[in-house]
mmCIF file of C-alpha atoms (C1' of nucleotides) in Angstrom:
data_model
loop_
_atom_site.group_PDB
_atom_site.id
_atom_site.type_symbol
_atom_site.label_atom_id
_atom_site.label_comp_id
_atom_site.label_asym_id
_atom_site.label_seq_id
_atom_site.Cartn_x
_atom_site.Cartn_y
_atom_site.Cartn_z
ATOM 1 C CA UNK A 1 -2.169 -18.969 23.317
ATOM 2 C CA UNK A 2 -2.208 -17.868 19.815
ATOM 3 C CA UNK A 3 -4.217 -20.907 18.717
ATOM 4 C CA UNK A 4 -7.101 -19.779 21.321
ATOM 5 C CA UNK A 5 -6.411 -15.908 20.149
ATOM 6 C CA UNK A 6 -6.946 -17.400 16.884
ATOM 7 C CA UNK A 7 -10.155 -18.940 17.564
ATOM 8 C CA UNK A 8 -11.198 -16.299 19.620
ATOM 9 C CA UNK A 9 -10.769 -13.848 17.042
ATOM 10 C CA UNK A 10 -12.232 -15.978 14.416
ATOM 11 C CA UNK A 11 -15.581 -16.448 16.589
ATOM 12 C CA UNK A 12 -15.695 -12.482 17.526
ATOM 13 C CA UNK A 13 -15.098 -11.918 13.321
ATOM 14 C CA UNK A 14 -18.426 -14.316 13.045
ATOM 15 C CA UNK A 15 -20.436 -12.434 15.575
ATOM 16 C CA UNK A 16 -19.197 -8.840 14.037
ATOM 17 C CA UNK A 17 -20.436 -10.398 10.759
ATOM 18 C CA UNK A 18 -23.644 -11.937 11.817
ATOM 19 C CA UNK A 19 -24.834 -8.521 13.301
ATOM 20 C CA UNK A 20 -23.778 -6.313 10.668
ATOM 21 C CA UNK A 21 -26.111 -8.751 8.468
ATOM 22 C CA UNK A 22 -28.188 -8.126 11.307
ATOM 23 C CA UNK A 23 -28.071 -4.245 11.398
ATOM 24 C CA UNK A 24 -28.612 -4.349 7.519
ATOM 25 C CA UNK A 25 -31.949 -6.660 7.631
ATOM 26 C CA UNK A 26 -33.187 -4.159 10.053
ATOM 27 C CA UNK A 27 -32.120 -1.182 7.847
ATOM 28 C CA UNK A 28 -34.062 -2.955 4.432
ATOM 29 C CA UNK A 29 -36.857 -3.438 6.808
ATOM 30 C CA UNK A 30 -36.844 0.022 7.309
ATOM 31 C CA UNK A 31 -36.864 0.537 3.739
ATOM 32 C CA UNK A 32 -39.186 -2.120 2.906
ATOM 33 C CA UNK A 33 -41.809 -0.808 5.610
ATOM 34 C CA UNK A 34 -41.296 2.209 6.450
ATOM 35 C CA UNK A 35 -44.357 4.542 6.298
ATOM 36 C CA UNK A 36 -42.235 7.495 5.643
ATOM 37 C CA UNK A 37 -39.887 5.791 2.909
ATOM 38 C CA UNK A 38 -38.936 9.840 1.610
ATOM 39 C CA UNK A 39 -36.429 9.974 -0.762
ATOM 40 C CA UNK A 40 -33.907 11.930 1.572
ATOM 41 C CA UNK A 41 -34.938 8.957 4.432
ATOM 42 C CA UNK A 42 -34.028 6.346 1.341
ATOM 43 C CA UNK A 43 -31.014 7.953 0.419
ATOM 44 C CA UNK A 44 -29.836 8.199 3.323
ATOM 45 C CA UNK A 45 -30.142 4.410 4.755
ATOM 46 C CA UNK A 46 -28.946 2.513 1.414
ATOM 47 C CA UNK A 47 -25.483 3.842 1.624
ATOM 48 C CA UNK A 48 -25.596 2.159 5.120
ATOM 49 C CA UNK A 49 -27.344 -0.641 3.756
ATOM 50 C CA UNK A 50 -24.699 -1.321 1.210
ATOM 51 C CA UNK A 51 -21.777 -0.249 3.282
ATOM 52 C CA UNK A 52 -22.819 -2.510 5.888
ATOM 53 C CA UNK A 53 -23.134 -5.707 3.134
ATOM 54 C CA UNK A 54 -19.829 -4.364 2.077
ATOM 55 C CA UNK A 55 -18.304 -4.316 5.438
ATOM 56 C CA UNK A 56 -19.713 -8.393 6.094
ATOM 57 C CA UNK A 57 -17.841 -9.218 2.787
ATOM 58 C CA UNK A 58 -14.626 -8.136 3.599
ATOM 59 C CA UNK A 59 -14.745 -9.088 6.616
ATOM 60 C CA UNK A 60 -15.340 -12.946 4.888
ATOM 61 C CA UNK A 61 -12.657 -12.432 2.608
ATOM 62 C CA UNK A 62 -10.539 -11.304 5.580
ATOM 63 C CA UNK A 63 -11.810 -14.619 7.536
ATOM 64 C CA UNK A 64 -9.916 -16.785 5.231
ATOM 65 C CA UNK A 65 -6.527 -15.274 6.313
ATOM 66 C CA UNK A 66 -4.446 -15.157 9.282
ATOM 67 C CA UNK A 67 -4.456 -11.662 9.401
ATOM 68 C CA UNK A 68 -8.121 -10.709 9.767
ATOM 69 C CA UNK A 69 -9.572 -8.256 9.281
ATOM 70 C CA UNK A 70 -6.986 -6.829 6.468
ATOM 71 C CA UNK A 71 -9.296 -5.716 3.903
ATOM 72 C CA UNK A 72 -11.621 -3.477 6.554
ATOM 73 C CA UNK A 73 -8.783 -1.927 8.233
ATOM 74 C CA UNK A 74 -9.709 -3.374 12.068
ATOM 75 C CA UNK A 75 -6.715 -5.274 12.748
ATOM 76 C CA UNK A 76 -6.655 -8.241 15.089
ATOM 77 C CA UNK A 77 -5.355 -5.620 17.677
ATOM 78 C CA UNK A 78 -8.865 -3.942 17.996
ATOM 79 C CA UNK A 79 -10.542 -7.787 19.316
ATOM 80 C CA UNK A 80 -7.256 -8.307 21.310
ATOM 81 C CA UNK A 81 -4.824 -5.980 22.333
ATOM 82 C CA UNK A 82 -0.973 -7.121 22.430
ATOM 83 C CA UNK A 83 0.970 -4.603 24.023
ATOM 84 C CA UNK A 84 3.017 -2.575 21.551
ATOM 85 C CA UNK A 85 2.265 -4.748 18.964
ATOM 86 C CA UNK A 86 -0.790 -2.286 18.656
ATOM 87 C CA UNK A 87 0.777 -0.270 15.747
ATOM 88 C CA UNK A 88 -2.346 1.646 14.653
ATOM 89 C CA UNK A 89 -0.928 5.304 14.391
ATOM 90 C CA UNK A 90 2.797 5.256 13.950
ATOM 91 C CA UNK A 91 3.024 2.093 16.271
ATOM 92 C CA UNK A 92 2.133 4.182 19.128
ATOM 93 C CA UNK A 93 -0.602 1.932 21.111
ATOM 94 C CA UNK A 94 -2.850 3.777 23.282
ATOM 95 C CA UNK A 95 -1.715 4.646 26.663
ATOM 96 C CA UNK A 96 -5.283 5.019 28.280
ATOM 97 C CA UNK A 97 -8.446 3.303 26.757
ATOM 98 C CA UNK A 98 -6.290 0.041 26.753
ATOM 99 C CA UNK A 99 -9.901 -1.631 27.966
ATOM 100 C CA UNK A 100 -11.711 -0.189 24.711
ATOM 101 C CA UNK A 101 -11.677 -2.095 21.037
ATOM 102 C CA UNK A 102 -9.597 0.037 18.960
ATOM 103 C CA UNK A 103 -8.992 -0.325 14.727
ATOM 104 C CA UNK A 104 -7.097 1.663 11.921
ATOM 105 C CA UNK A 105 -9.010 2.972 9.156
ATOM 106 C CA UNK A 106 -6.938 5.139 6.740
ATOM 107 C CA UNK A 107 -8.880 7.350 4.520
ATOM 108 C CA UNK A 108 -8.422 9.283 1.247
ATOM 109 C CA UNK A 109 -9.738 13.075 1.939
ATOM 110 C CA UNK A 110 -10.562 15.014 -1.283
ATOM 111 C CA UNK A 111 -8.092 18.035 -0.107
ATOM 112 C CA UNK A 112 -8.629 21.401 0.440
ATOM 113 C CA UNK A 113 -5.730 23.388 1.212
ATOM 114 C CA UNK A 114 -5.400 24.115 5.006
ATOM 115 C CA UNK A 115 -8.102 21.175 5.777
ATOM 116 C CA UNK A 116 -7.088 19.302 9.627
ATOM 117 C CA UNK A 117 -10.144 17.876 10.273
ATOM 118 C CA UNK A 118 -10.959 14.421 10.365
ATOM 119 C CA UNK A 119 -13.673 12.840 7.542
ATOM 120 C CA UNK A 120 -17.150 13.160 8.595
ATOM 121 C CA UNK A 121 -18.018 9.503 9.078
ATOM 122 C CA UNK A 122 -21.853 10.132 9.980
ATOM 123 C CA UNK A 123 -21.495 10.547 13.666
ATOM 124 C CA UNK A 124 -21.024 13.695 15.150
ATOM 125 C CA UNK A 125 -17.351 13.859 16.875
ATOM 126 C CA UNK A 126 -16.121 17.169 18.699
ATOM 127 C CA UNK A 127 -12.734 17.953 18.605
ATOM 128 C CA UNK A 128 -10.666 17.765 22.698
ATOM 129 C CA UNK A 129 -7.132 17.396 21.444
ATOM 130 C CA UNK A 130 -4.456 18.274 19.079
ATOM 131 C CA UNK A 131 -0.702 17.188 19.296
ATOM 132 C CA UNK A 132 2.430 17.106 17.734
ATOM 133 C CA UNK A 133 3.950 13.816 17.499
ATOM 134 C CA UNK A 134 6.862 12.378 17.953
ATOM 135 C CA UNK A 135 8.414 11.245 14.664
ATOM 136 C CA UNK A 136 5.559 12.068 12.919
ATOM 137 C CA UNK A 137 4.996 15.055 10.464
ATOM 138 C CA UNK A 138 1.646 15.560 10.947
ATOM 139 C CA UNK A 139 -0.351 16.793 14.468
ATOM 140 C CA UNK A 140 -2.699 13.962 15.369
ATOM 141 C CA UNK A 141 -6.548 15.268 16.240
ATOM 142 C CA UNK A 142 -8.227 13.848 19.496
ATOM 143 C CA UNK A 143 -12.358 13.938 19.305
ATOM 144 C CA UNK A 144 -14.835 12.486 20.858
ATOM 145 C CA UNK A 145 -18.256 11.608 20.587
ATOM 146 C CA UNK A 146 -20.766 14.559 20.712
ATOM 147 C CA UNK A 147 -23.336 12.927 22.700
ATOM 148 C CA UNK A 148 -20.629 11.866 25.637
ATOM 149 C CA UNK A 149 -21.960 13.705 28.011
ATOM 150 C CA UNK A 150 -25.513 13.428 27.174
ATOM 151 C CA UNK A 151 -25.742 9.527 26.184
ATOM 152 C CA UNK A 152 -22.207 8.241 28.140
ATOM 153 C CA UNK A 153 -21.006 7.246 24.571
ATOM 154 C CA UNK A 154 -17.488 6.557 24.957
ATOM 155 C CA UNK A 155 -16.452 6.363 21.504
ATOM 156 C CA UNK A 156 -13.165 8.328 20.752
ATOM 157 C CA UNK A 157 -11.147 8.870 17.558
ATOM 158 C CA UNK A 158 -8.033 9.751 16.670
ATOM 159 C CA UNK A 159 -6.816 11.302 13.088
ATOM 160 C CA UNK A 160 -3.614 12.262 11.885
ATOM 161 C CA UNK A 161 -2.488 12.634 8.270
ATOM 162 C CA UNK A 162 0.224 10.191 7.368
ATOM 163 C CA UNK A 163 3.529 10.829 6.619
ATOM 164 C CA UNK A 164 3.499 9.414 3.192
ATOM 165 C CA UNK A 165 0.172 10.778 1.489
ATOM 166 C CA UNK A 166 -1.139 13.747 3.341
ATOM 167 C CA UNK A 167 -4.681 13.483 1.357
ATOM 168 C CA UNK A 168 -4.546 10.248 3.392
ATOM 169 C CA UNK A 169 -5.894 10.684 7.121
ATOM 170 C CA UNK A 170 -5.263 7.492 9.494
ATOM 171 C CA UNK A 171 -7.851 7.368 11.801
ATOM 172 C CA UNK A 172 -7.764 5.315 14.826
ATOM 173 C CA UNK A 173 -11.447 4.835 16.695
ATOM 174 C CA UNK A 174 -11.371 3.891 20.273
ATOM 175 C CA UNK A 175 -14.652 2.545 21.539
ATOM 176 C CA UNK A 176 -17.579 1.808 19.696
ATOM 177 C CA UNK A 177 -20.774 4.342 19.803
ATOM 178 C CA UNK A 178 -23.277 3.699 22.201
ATOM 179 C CA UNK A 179 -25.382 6.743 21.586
ATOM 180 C CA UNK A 180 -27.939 7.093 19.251
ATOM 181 C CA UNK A 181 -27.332 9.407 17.009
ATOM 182 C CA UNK A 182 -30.381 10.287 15.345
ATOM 183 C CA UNK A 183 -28.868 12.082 11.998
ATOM 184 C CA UNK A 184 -28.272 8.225 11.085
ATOM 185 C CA UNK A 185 -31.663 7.958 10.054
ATOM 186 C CA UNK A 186 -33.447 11.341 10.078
ATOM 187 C CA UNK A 187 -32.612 13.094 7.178
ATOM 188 C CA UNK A 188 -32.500 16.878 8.827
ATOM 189 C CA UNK A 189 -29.533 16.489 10.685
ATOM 190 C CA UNK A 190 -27.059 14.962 9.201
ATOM 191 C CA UNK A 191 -28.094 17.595 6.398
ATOM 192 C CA UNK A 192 -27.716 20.352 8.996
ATOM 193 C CA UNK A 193 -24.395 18.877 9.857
ATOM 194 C CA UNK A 194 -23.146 19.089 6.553
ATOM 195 C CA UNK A 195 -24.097 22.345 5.651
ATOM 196 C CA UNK A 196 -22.499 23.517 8.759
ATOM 197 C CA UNK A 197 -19.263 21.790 7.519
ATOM 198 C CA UNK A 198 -19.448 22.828 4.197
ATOM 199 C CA UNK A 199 -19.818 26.614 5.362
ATOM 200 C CA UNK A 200 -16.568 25.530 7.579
ATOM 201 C CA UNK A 201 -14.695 24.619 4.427
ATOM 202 C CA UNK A 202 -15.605 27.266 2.693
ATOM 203 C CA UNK A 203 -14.778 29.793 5.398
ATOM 204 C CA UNK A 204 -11.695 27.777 6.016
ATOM 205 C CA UNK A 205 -9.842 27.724 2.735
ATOM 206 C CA UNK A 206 -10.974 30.201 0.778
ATOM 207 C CA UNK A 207 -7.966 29.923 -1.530
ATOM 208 C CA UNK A 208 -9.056 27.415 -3.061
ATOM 209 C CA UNK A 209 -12.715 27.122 -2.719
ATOM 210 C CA UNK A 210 -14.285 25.012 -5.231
ATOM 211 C CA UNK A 211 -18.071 24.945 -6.424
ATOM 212 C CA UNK A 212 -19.170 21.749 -6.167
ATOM 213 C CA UNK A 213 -22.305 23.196 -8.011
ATOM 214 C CA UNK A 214 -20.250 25.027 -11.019
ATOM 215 C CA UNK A 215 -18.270 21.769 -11.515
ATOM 216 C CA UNK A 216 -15.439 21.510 -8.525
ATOM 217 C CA UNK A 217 -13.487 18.788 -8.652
ATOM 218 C CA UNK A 218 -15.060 15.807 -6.587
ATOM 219 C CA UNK A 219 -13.589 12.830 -5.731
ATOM 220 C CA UNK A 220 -15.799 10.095 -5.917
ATOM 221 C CA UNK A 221 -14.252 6.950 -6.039
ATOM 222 C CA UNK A 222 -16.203 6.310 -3.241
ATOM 223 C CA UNK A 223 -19.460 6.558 -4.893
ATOM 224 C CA UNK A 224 -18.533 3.784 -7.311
ATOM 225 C CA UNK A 225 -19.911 0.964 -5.359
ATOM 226 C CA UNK A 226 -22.801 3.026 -3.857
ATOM 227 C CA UNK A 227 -23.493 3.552 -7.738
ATOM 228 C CA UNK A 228 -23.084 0.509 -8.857
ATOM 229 C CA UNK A 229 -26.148 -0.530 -7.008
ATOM 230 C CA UNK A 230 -28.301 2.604 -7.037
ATOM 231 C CA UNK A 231 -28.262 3.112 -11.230
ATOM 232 C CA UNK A 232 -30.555 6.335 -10.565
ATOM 233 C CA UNK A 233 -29.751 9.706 -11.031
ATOM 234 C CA UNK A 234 -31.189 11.093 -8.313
ATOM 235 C CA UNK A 235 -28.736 8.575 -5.599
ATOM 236 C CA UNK A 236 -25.242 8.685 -7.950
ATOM 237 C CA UNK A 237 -25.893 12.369 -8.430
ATOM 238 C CA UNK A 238 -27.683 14.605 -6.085
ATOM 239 C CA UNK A 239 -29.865 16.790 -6.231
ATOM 240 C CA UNK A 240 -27.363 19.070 -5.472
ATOM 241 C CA UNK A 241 -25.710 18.790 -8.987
ATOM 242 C CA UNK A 242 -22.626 17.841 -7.697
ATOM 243 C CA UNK A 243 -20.783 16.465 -11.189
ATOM 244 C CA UNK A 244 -20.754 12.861 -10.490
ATOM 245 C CA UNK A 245 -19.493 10.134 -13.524
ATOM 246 C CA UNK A 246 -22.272 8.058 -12.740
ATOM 247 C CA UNK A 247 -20.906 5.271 -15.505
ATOM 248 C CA UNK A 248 -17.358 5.889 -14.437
ATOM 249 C CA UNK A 249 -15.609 2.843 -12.192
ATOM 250 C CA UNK A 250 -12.177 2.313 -11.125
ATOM 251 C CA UNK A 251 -11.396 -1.326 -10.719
ATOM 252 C CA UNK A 252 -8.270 -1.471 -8.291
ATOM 253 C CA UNK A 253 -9.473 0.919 -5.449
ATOM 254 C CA UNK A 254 -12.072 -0.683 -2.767
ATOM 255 C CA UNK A 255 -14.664 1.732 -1.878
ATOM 256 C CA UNK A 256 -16.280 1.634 1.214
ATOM 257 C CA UNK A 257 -18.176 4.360 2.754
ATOM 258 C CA UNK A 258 -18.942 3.347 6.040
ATOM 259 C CA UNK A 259 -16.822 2.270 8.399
ATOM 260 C CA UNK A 260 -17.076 -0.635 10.802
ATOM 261 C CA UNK A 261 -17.357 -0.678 14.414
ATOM 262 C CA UNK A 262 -16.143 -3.706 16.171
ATOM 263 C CA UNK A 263 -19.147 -3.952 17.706
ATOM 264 C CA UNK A 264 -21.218 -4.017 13.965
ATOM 265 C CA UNK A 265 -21.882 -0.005 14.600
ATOM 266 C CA UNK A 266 -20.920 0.633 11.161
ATOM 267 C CA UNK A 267 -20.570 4.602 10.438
ATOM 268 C CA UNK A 268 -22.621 5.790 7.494
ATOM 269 C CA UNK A 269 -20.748 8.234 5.093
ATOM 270 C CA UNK A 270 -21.735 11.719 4.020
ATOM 271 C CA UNK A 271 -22.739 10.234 0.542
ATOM 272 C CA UNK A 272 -26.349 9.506 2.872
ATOM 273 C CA UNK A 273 -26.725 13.391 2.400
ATOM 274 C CA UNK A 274 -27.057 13.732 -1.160
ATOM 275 C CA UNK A 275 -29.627 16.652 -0.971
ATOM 276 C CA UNK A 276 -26.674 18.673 0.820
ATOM 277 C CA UNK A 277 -25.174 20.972 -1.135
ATOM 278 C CA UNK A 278 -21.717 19.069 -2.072
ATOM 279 C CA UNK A 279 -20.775 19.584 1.223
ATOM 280 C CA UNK A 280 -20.930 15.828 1.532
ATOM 281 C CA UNK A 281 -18.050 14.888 -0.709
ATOM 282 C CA UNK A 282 -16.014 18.149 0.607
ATOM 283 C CA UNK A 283 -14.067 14.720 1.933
ATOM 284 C CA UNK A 284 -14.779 11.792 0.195
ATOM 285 C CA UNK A 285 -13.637 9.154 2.982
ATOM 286 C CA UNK A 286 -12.780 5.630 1.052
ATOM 287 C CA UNK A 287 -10.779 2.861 2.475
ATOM 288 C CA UNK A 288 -7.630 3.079 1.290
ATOM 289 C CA UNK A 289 -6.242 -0.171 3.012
ATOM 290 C CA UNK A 290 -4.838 -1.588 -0.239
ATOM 291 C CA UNK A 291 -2.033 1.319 -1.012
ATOM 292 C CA UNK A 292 0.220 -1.418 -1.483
ATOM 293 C CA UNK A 293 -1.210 -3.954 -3.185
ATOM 294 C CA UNK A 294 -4.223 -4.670 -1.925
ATOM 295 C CA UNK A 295 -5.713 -8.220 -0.365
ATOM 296 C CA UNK A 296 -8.815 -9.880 -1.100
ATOM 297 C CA UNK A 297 -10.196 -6.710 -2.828
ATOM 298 C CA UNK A 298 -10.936 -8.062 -5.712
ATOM 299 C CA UNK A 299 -12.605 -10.551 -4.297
ATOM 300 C CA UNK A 300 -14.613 -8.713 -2.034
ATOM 301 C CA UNK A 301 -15.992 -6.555 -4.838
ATOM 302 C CA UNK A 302 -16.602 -9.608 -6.806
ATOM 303 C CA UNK A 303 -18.789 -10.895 -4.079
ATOM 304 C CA UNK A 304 -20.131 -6.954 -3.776
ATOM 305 C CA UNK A 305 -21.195 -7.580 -7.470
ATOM 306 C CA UNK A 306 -23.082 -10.482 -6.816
ATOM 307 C CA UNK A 307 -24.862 -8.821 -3.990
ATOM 308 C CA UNK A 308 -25.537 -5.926 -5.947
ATOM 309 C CA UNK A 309 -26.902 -7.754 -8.796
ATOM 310 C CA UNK A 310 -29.291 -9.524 -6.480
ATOM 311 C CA UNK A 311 -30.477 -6.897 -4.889
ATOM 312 C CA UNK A 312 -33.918 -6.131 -6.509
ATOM 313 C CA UNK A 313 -33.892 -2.290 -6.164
ATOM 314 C CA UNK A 314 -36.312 -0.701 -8.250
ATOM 315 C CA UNK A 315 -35.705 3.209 -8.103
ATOM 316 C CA UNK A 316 -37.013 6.383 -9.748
ATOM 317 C CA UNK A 317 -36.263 9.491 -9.511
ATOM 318 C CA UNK A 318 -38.279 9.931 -5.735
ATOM 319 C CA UNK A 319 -39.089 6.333 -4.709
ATOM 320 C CA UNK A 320 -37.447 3.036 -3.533
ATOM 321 C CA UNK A 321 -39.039 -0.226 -4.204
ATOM 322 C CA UNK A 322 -37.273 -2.583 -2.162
ATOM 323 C CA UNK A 323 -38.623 -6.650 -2.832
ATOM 324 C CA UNK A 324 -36.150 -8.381 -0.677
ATOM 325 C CA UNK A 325 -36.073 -11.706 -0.487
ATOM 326 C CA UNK A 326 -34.060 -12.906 2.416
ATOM 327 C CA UNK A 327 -34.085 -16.481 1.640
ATOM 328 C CA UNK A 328 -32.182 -15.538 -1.216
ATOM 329 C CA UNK A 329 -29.310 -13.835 0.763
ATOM 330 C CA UNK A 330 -29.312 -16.936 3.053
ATOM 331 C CA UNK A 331 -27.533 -18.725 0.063
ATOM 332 C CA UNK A 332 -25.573 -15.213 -0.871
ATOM 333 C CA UNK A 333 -22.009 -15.817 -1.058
ATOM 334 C CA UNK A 334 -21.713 -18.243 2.178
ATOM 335 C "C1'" DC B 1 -25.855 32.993 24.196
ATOM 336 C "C1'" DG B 2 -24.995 28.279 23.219
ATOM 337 C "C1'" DT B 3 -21.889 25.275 21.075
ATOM 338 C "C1'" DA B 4 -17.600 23.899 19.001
ATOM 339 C "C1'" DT B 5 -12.661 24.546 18.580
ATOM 340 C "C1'" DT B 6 -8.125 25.788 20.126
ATOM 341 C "C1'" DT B 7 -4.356 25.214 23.023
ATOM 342 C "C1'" DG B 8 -1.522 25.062 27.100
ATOM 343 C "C1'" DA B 9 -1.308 22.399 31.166
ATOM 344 C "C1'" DC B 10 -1.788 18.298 33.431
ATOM 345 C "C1'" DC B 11 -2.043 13.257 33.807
ATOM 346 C "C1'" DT B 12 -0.732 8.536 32.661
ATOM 347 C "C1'" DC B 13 2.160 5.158 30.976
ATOM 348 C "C1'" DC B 14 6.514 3.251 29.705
ATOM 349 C "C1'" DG C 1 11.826 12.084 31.842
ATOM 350 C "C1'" DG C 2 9.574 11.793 27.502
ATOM 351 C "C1'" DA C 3 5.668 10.913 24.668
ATOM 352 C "C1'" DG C 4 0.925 10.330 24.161
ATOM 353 C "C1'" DG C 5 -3.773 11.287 25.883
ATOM 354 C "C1'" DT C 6 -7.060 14.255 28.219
ATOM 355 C "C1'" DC C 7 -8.809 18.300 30.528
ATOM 356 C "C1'" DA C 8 -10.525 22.757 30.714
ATOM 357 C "C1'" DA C 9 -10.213 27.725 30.151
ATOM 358 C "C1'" DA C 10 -10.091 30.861 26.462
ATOM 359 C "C1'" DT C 11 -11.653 31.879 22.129
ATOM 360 C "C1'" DA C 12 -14.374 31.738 17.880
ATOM 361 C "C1'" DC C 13 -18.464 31.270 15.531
ATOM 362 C "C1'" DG C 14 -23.367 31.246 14.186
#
DNA sequence: CGTATTTGACCTCC
DNA sequence: GGAGGTCAAATACG
């Protein structure tokens, strides 16, 4: 039984990795040949691009042990559920979608005071739910996918501060997206969506409103990696001014800005919206799976470093030159 | 006026 | 029966 879950598991990690590799050819193609390569459209695909590679490396390093998926967040519980051994949000499994994949993500929000809702993760959610529960100190947040009524998309999330960190949301997704949500790759929207947050925010907690533009505090560990790669002004710090330490890297956190679907939908972060103004980092989502000690981080950025350093981006201050050669990934780190 | 959020009630599962 | 999850009417907002 566990030998077969094992395999099983170890098989469905291989096919989540194989079409996130997939997703991200697709996405450089874009890049590569696409007519209207703008510098909002370019911005706003390589921090998929990247958080997509990123994703397929930790999910390698996570191949090599028993556990899975540690260094991502999905736990072997979202490929196979075990009844209450499904501890994703204060070891409460789900009592309904028991059909639907389900993972743990748990991620850093750069806090403003009275701020309940979840990290904007690049897909539009809308809020159904809100309890108290049991045991727990925080009210967990039911939403859904926007587009469920008008695409079916059955995707679901659940987010709930934890107990021990309250800048530190656990968010559970049920489902993967089957929509298509078009602010993924046209610029306007997901802009639109953030400004409509950002007014939010700023409505919301007044108190302690910060100007990203005069200087406001930003948390941006989770550019680091994004950064790393990108080396140009106009991608590490937007347009929008929002005070960004370009050169500035912390080693012992693992960035990753997207977020993983089990079925390779990977979630694009606000940092895709850099001409919005700040309102993308108003939560700067990172995976915080390593609180404790982290495993196989270091060697997933290790391997992010390699990737990075082969990737042959050429960028000014408005263009992308992309020169990818995939017979070089082919021997990338495999 | 359309859309999103809030929130109490209801449903489901254990 | 209790806890978690969802529904849907009321409300808020742009």
């Amino acid at each position: 039984m566990e030998n077969n879950t094992s395999m099983s598991l170890l098989d469905h990690q291989k096919a989540l990795i194989v079409n996130q590799l997939t997703q991200t050819k697709e996405l450089l193609n874009q890049l590569q040949f696409g007519v209207d390569v703008t510098s909002t459209t370019v911005k706003l695909l390589l921090p998929r691009i990247l958080s997509s590679f990123k994703s397929s490396l930790s999910m390698l390093s996570g191949i090599n042990s028993e556990a899975g998926f540690q260094v991502t967040g999905l736990s072997p519980s979202s490929v196979i559920r075990s009844p209450r051994s499904n501890s994703n949000l204060n070891g409460n499994p789900s009592k309904k979608r028991k059909t639907l994949p389900s993972w743990t993500e748990q991620v850093r929000a750069c806090e403003r005071s009275g701020l309940e809702e979840p990290v904007y993760d690049g897909y539009s959610w809308r809020k159904y739910g809100h309890k108290d529960i049991y045991g727990a100190n925080h009210p967990r947040g039911y939403y859904r996918c926007t587009h469920k009524n008008s695409q079916g998309c059955l995707a679901t999330k659940q987010v709930q501060r934890t107990d021990t960190d309250t800048s530190i949301f656990s968010v559970m997704y049920l489902g993967r997206h089957t929509c298509i949500q078009a602010s993924h790759l046209q610029p306007g929207q997901p802009q639109k969506k953030l400004e409509q947050l950002d007014k939010k925010q700023k409505r919301k907690s007044q108190e302690t409103l910060i100007d990203f533009q005069t200087g406001g505090h930003v948390n941006t560990k989770d550019f680091n990696t994004t950064q790393a790669v990108l080396r140009s002004p106009s991608f590490s710090c937007p347009s929008a001014s929002i005070p960004i330490p370009c050169q500035e890297k912390e080693s012992n956190t693992n960035i990753f800005s997207s977020q993983l679907t089990p079925d390779n939908h990977f979630m694009s972060s606000p940092l895709s919206s850099p001409s919005t103004s700040g309102s993308n980092s108003i939560f700067s989502p990172y995976r915080v799976n390593n609180i404790e000690g982290g495993h196989d981080l270091q060697t997933s950025d290790y391997d992010l470093c390699e990737f990075e350093s082969a990737l042959p981006l050429a960028l000014d201050s408005s263009d992308l030159y992309l020169d990818w050669d995939w017979d070089s990934f082919d021997g990338f780190c495999f």
